[in-house]
């Protein structure tokens, strides 16, 4: 699962904590003295207390507040107060419990399996290979939101795996950015299914004319509706059909990480289950560092535009969950443009079925 980006731990000693209640754990991700990125269960080897209580920060080592046990950035147990009172204490075997960690294009992933059966490269597969060359490392200015919703995590996930809702739910925030007279229902023009992941290329209206404020913002930066990209500069997996009507690609990585790639900006979704009807939803949007006030204004406009669209998306989710709980409907009907919803549920059913067996 995706837990963060390398910019969060750019220097030796930087760390951040990622709470993973769905896995019954809390993780510490840090950069050690060899510049290696490491991940550990946030748990003291003595009595199980959380080692790190801050959300993020920088330090030379980690010290438990309970009894003062101290661990290096590499996880090794360094100091045990009153060590002589312990019988046969083997400090070498009492370090922090490591978690498998790997990085793709600056994105940090962990696997809590003690012996992962699959590498990160294999897990991300062909979908990630097609994004190689996209300038993730240049888009380091991040704006983000998170919220807890009373809805199942798949209800949230499904909401972003189709564009069928766009002309209805986003008719105020994005009235004609992704629809046109020729494409009134925001039909995506390309889909690609992989073993567990999938991608959708979303239509952008070439006839969209920005308003005065939007037009001013677009002069100085990218946004989720700007369309002046250079097709020759895009990686093969970005707008793979090279359609002149392309707006963005929605890349969905199993199980809970969505990566929406535009030209000049990108955004991510993470859906973290807390219970069958509770989910933490995290959204981050990334831009190049602003060089002047005009670029900063452009980013703020784009951030607010995205926020308004996300609030529209959020407006349906708890209402959907409340009615699903009734059990009044046993079957739902999906159309062609909801292909990724169908595929996502098939993948989950296959994975759960495998573990059931």
Short mmCIF file of C-alpha atoms in Angstrom, two decimals:
data_model
loop_
_atom_site.label_atom_id
_atom_site.label_comp_id
_atom_site.label_asym_id
_atom_site.label_seq_id
_atom_site.Cartn_x
_atom_site.Cartn_y
_atom_site.Cartn_z
CA UNK A 1 0.00 0.00 0.00
CA UNK A 2 1.08 3.59 -0.67
CA UNK A 3 1.98 5.52 2.48
CA UNK A 4 3.68 8.73 1.29
CA UNK A 5 6.35 10.41 -0.84
CA UNK A 6 10.11 10.80 -0.44
CA UNK A 7 9.79 14.59 -0.10
CA UNK A 8 8.34 13.94 3.35
CA UNK A 9 11.71 12.51 4.43
CA UNK A 10 14.16 14.44 2.28
CA UNK A 11 16.99 14.54 4.86
CA UNK A 12 18.67 12.03 7.16
CA UNK A 13 16.65 11.74 10.36
CA UNK A 14 13.38 12.96 8.85
CA UNK A 15 10.42 10.74 9.66
CA UNK A 16 6.66 10.53 9.43
CA UNK A 17 4.13 8.24 11.07
CA UNK A 18 1.45 6.46 9.09
CA UNK A 19 -1.46 5.06 11.05
CA UNK A 20 -2.85 1.88 9.47
CA UNK A 21 -5.84 0.81 11.58
CA UNK A 22 -6.97 -1.55 8.81
CA UNK A 23 -3.72 -3.46 9.51
CA UNK A 24 -3.90 -2.95 13.29
CA UNK A 25 -0.63 -1.04 13.27
CA UNK A 26 1.17 2.28 13.19
CA UNK A 27 4.31 2.68 11.06
CA UNK A 28 7.36 4.94 11.25
CA UNK A 29 8.96 5.75 7.89
CA UNK A 30 12.39 7.39 8.06
CA UNK A 31 15.63 8.07 6.20
CA UNK A 32 18.63 6.55 7.97
CA UNK A 33 22.26 7.64 8.03
CA UNK A 34 23.05 5.73 4.81
CA UNK A 35 20.23 7.68 3.04
CA UNK A 36 18.19 4.48 2.87
CA UNK A 37 14.43 4.68 3.41
CA UNK A 38 13.24 2.39 6.17
CA UNK A 39 9.89 1.47 7.67
CA UNK A 40 9.17 -0.02 11.09
CA UNK A 41 6.22 -0.93 13.23
CA UNK A 42 5.90 1.98 15.66
CA UNK A 43 6.34 -0.33 18.65
CA UNK A 44 8.91 -0.62 21.43
CA UNK A 45 10.42 -4.09 21.89
CA UNK A 46 10.19 -3.80 25.68
CA UNK A 47 6.50 -3.42 26.51
CA UNK A 48 4.88 -2.48 23.20
CA UNK A 49 4.43 1.26 23.67
CA UNK A 50 4.33 3.50 20.61
CA UNK A 51 7.82 4.86 20.01
CA UNK A 52 6.91 7.99 18.01
CA UNK A 53 3.94 10.14 18.98
CA UNK A 54 4.47 13.03 16.57
CA UNK A 55 2.94 12.92 13.08
CA UNK A 56 6.29 13.92 11.52
CA UNK A 57 9.61 15.51 12.40
CA UNK A 58 13.36 14.95 12.50
CA UNK A 59 15.59 13.25 15.05
CA UNK A 60 18.90 11.44 15.51
CA UNK A 61 17.26 8.39 17.12
CA UNK A 62 13.95 7.17 18.52
CA UNK A 63 13.39 6.96 22.28
CA UNK A 64 10.43 5.31 23.99
CA UNK A 65 8.74 7.67 26.44
CA UNK A 66 7.75 4.77 28.71
CA UNK A 67 11.13 3.36 29.85
CA UNK A 68 13.66 5.19 27.70
CA UNK A 69 14.71 2.41 25.32
CA UNK A 70 16.53 4.06 22.41
CA UNK A 71 16.71 2.93 18.78
CA UNK A 72 18.83 4.13 15.87
CA UNK A 73 17.40 5.31 12.57
CA UNK A 74 18.26 1.84 11.25
CA UNK A 75 16.00 0.31 13.90
CA UNK A 76 18.78 -1.22 16.02
CA UNK A 77 18.37 -1.12 19.77
CA UNK A 78 21.11 1.19 21.08
CA UNK A 79 20.40 2.00 24.74
CA UNK A 80 18.57 0.12 27.50
CA UNK A 81 18.46 2.03 30.80
CA UNK A 82 19.49 -0.08 33.80
CA UNK A 83 20.51 -2.79 31.35
CA UNK A 84 22.28 -4.85 33.98
CA UNK A 85 19.01 -5.78 35.66
CA UNK A 86 17.87 -7.75 32.59
CA UNK A 87 18.79 -11.43 32.34
CA UNK A 88 20.39 -12.56 29.05
CA UNK A 89 19.32 -9.44 27.17
CA UNK A 90 20.15 -9.87 23.46
CA UNK A 91 19.98 -6.34 22.12
CA UNK A 92 20.77 -7.45 18.57
CA UNK A 93 17.43 -9.24 18.34
CA UNK A 94 15.38 -6.50 20.01
CA UNK A 95 15.40 -3.76 17.42
CA UNK A 96 12.32 -2.19 15.89
CA UNK A 97 10.32 -4.63 13.77
CA UNK A 98 11.03 -3.80 10.11
CA UNK A 99 8.41 -3.52 7.40
CA UNK A 100 9.15 -4.19 3.74
CA UNK A 101 9.43 -0.81 1.98
CA UNK A 102 10.16 0.20 -1.62
CA UNK A 103 9.90 3.33 -3.76
CA UNK A 104 8.49 3.90 -7.24
CA UNK A 105 8.88 7.34 -8.86
CA UNK A 106 9.26 8.90 -5.42
CA UNK A 107 6.13 7.19 -4.08
CA UNK A 108 6.71 5.10 -0.95
CA UNK A 109 5.00 1.73 -0.61
CA UNK A 110 5.03 -0.79 2.24
CA UNK A 111 4.03 -4.43 2.53
CA UNK A 112 3.19 -5.68 6.02
CA UNK A 113 3.65 -9.30 5.02
CA UNK A 114 6.78 -10.51 6.83
CA UNK A 115 7.87 -12.28 3.62
CA UNK A 116 6.22 -10.55 0.65
CA UNK A 117 5.48 -12.94 -2.20
CA UNK A 118 5.56 -10.14 -4.79
CA UNK A 119 7.92 -7.25 -5.47
CA UNK A 120 6.63 -3.70 -5.80
CA UNK A 121 7.58 -3.72 -9.49
CA UNK A 122 5.46 -6.82 -10.07
CA UNK A 123 2.58 -5.42 -8.03
CA UNK A 124 2.44 -2.14 -9.95
CA UNK A 125 3.01 -3.97 -13.23
CA UNK A 126 2.57 -2.60 -16.72
CA UNK A 127 0.41 0.30 -15.56
CA UNK A 128 3.35 1.81 -13.67
CA UNK A 129 5.83 1.07 -16.45
CA UNK A 130 3.83 3.24 -18.83
CA UNK A 131 4.19 6.23 -16.48
CA UNK A 132 7.99 6.13 -16.50
CA UNK A 133 9.28 9.56 -17.46
CA UNK A 134 6.40 11.55 -16.00
CA UNK A 135 8.01 14.36 -13.93
CA UNK A 136 6.71 13.36 -10.50
CA UNK A 137 9.94 14.64 -8.97
CA UNK A 138 9.30 18.17 -10.26
CA UNK A 139 5.82 18.46 -8.72
CA UNK A 140 6.77 18.82 -5.07
CA UNK A 141 4.28 21.44 -3.88
CA UNK A 142 1.49 19.49 -2.23
CA UNK A 143 -1.96 20.51 -1.04
CA UNK A 144 -4.04 17.90 0.72
CA UNK A 145 -7.23 17.09 2.55
CA UNK A 146 -8.47 14.13 4.54
CA UNK A 147 -11.78 13.27 6.08
CA UNK A 148 -13.60 10.35 7.68
CA UNK A 149 -16.83 9.29 6.00
CA UNK A 150 -19.53 6.89 7.13
CA UNK A 151 -19.27 4.74 4.03
CA UNK A 152 -17.57 1.56 2.90
CA UNK A 153 -14.20 2.12 1.24
CA UNK A 154 -15.42 0.56 -2.02
CA UNK A 155 -18.28 3.07 -2.21
CA UNK A 156 -15.64 5.82 -2.26
CA UNK A 157 -13.42 3.98 -4.68
CA UNK A 158 -16.25 3.29 -7.13
CA UNK A 159 -17.15 6.99 -7.24
CA UNK A 160 -13.86 7.81 -8.97
CA UNK A 161 -13.72 4.86 -11.34
CA UNK A 162 -16.22 6.24 -13.84
CA UNK A 163 -17.01 9.58 -15.47
CA UNK A 164 -20.70 8.79 -15.99
CA UNK A 165 -21.56 11.04 -13.01
CA UNK A 166 -19.69 14.13 -14.28
CA UNK A 167 -22.46 15.94 -16.22
CA UNK A 168 -24.83 15.61 -13.28
CA UNK A 169 -22.80 15.83 -10.09
CA UNK A 170 -20.29 18.40 -11.40
CA UNK A 171 -22.59 20.59 -13.47
CA UNK A 172 -21.82 23.56 -11.21
CA UNK A 173 -18.07 23.25 -10.61
CA UNK A 174 -17.08 21.81 -14.01
CA UNK A 175 -20.02 22.60 -16.30
CA UNK A 176 -18.38 21.87 -19.68
CA UNK A 177 -14.77 20.94 -18.97
CA UNK A 178 -15.32 17.22 -19.53
CA UNK A 179 -18.52 17.26 -21.61
CA UNK A 180 -19.53 18.71 -24.97
CA UNK A 181 -22.47 18.66 -27.38
CA UNK A 182 -20.83 15.69 -29.08
CA UNK A 183 -20.07 13.95 -25.75
CA UNK A 184 -22.82 15.03 -23.34
CA UNK A 185 -22.29 12.10 -20.94
CA UNK A 186 -18.52 12.49 -20.49
CA UNK A 187 -17.71 9.18 -22.13
CA UNK A 188 -14.13 8.16 -21.45
CA UNK A 189 -12.48 7.23 -24.73
CA UNK A 190 -10.01 4.58 -23.58
CA UNK A 191 -9.88 1.87 -20.92
CA UNK A 192 -7.14 -0.61 -20.06
CA UNK A 193 -7.49 -3.55 -17.67
CA UNK A 194 -4.49 -5.23 -16.07
CA UNK A 195 -4.41 -8.18 -13.69
CA UNK A 196 -5.40 -6.09 -10.65
CA UNK A 197 -4.98 -2.48 -11.80
CA UNK A 198 -6.72 -0.42 -14.45
CA UNK A 199 -6.70 2.91 -16.29
CA UNK A 200 -9.27 5.25 -17.85
CA UNK A 201 -8.52 8.14 -20.22
CA UNK A 202 -10.99 10.97 -19.64
CA UNK A 203 -12.39 13.28 -22.29
CA UNK A 204 -11.60 17.00 -22.25
CA UNK A 205 -13.80 19.46 -24.09
CA UNK A 206 -11.73 21.41 -26.65
CA UNK A 207 -14.53 23.96 -26.82
CA UNK A 208 -14.32 24.86 -23.13
CA UNK A 209 -13.78 28.60 -22.71
CA UNK A 210 -12.53 29.61 -19.27
CA UNK A 211 -14.07 32.49 -17.38
CA UNK A 212 -12.03 35.57 -16.60
CA UNK A 213 -10.57 34.38 -13.28
CA UNK A 214 -10.02 30.84 -14.53
CA UNK A 215 -8.37 32.18 -17.68
CA UNK A 216 -6.05 34.37 -15.63
CA UNK A 217 -5.09 31.41 -13.43
CA UNK A 218 -4.38 29.23 -16.45
CA UNK A 219 -1.94 31.76 -17.87
CA UNK A 220 0.46 31.07 -15.02
CA UNK A 221 0.16 27.37 -14.28
CA UNK A 222 -1.49 24.04 -14.82
CA UNK A 223 -4.86 22.96 -13.52
CA UNK A 224 -7.24 20.04 -13.75
CA UNK A 225 -8.95 21.63 -16.76
CA UNK A 226 -6.03 23.22 -18.66
CA UNK A 227 -5.40 21.71 -22.09
CA UNK A 228 -2.30 23.11 -23.79
CA UNK A 229 -0.02 20.10 -23.46
CA UNK A 230 2.70 18.94 -25.85
CA UNK A 231 1.72 15.40 -26.89
CA UNK A 232 5.29 14.48 -27.85
CA UNK A 233 6.54 15.02 -24.30
CA UNK A 234 4.12 12.62 -22.61
CA UNK A 235 5.26 9.12 -21.54
CA UNK A 236 3.71 6.24 -23.48
CA UNK A 237 1.34 5.40 -20.64
CA UNK A 238 0.00 8.96 -20.39
CA UNK A 239 -2.77 9.56 -22.92
CA UNK A 240 -1.71 6.26 -24.53
CA UNK A 241 -4.06 6.68 -27.52
CA UNK A 242 -2.67 10.21 -28.13
CA UNK A 243 -6.20 11.53 -28.40
CA UNK A 244 -6.51 15.28 -29.03
CA UNK A 245 -9.51 15.23 -26.64
CA UNK A 246 -7.51 13.94 -23.66
CA UNK A 247 -7.96 15.65 -20.28
CA UNK A 248 -6.31 13.19 -17.87
CA UNK A 249 -5.72 9.54 -17.06
CA UNK A 250 -7.18 7.94 -13.95
CA UNK A 251 -4.74 5.19 -12.92
CA UNK A 252 -6.02 2.86 -10.20
CA UNK A 253 -3.56 0.67 -8.31
CA UNK A 254 -4.96 -2.19 -6.24
CA UNK A 255 -6.08 -2.03 -3.54
CA UNK A 256 -6.65 1.62 -2.54
CA UNK A 257 -4.38 4.05 -4.42
CA UNK A 258 -5.60 6.20 -7.33
CA UNK A 259 -3.20 8.35 -9.35
CA UNK A 260 -4.78 10.92 -11.69
CA UNK A 261 -2.24 12.28 -14.16
CA UNK A 262 -2.74 15.58 -16.00
CA UNK A 263 -0.24 17.57 -18.01
CA UNK A 264 1.53 19.77 -15.48
CA UNK A 265 -0.09 18.45 -12.30
CA UNK A 266 -1.31 15.24 -10.71
CA UNK A 267 -3.44 14.16 -7.77
CA UNK A 268 -3.87 11.06 -5.62
CA UNK A 269 -6.62 9.36 -3.64
CA UNK A 270 -6.19 6.86 -0.82
CA UNK A 271 -9.15 5.03 0.71
CA UNK A 272 -8.41 3.54 4.16
CA UNK A 273 -11.08 1.26 5.69
CA UNK A 274 -11.79 1.72 9.39
CA UNK A 275 -14.88 -0.48 9.54
CA UNK A 276 -17.41 -1.89 7.05
CA UNK A 277 -19.13 1.50 7.03
CA UNK A 278 -16.28 3.94 7.88
CA UNK A 279 -13.42 5.12 5.70
CA UNK A 280 -10.64 7.69 5.85
CA UNK A 281 -10.32 9.44 2.49
CA UNK A 282 -7.05 11.21 1.70
CA UNK A 283 -6.55 13.51 -1.30
CA UNK A 284 -3.29 15.17 -2.36
CA UNK A 285 -2.68 17.41 -5.37
CA UNK A 286 0.83 18.26 -6.61
CA UNK A 287 2.31 21.21 -8.53
CA UNK A 288 5.76 22.54 -9.40
CA UNK A 289 7.09 24.97 -6.76
CA UNK A 290 5.69 28.46 -7.49
CA UNK A 291 8.34 30.93 -8.64
CA UNK A 292 6.23 34.05 -8.21
CA UNK A 293 2.90 35.33 -6.91
CA UNK A 294 1.11 34.73 -10.21
CA UNK A 295 2.01 31.04 -10.20
CA UNK A 296 1.00 30.78 -6.56
CA UNK A 297 -2.37 32.35 -7.40
CA UNK A 298 -2.80 29.84 -10.21
CA UNK A 299 -2.17 26.94 -7.87
CA UNK A 300 -4.58 28.29 -5.28
CA UNK A 301 -7.30 28.63 -7.91
CA UNK A 302 -6.73 25.08 -9.14
CA UNK A 303 -6.69 23.76 -5.57
CA UNK A 304 -10.02 25.42 -4.76
CA UNK A 305 -11.58 24.24 -8.03
CA UNK A 306 -10.56 20.67 -7.18
CA UNK A 307 -11.87 21.06 -3.64
CA UNK A 308 -15.30 22.14 -4.90
CA UNK A 309 -15.50 19.14 -7.22
CA UNK A 310 -14.45 16.79 -4.40
CA UNK A 311 -17.14 18.21 -2.12
CA UNK A 312 -19.67 17.40 -4.84
CA UNK A 313 -18.28 13.84 -5.02
CA UNK A 314 -18.46 13.51 -1.25
CA UNK A 315 -22.09 14.62 -1.15
CA UNK A 316 -23.35 11.23 -2.42
CA UNK A 317 -21.19 8.80 -0.47
CA UNK A 318 -22.77 8.63 2.99
CA UNK A 319 -26.23 8.77 1.45
CA UNK A 320 -25.35 5.78 -0.73
CA UNK A 321 -24.01 3.83 2.26
CA UNK A 322 -27.11 4.56 4.34
CA UNK A 323 -29.34 3.02 1.68
CA UNK A 324 -27.05 0.08 0.95
CA UNK A 325 -27.46 -0.81 4.63
CA UNK A 326 -31.20 -1.26 4.05
CA UNK A 327 -30.61 -4.25 1.79
CA UNK A 328 -33.57 -3.11 -0.31
CA UNK A 329 -31.75 -3.76 -3.59
CA UNK A 330 -30.02 -7.07 -4.27
CA UNK A 331 -28.69 -6.28 -7.76
CA UNK A 332 -27.21 -3.20 -9.40
CA UNK A 333 -26.95 -2.59 -13.15
CA UNK A 334 -23.71 -1.24 -14.63
CA UNK A 335 -23.21 0.25 -18.10
CA UNK A 336 -20.18 0.20 -20.38
CA UNK A 337 -18.69 3.39 -18.95
CA UNK A 338 -18.66 1.70 -15.51
CA UNK A 339 -16.26 -0.99 -16.72
CA UNK A 340 -13.66 -0.16 -14.06
CA UNK A 341 -16.23 -0.45 -11.27
CA UNK A 342 -17.02 -3.95 -12.50
CA UNK A 343 -13.35 -4.88 -12.84
CA UNK A 344 -12.48 -3.50 -9.39
CA UNK A 345 -15.13 -5.62 -7.70
CA UNK A 346 -14.09 -8.69 -9.69
CA UNK A 347 -10.48 -8.26 -8.52
CA UNK A 348 -11.55 -7.88 -4.88
CA UNK A 349 -13.81 -10.92 -5.15
CA UNK A 350 -10.93 -12.96 -6.62
CA UNK A 351 -8.51 -11.88 -3.89
CA UNK A 352 -10.96 -12.49 -1.04
CA UNK A 353 -11.92 -15.81 -2.59
CA UNK A 354 -8.28 -16.84 -2.71
CA UNK A 355 -7.83 -16.16 1.02
CA UNK A 356 -11.11 -17.90 1.84
CA UNK A 357 -9.84 -21.02 0.12
#
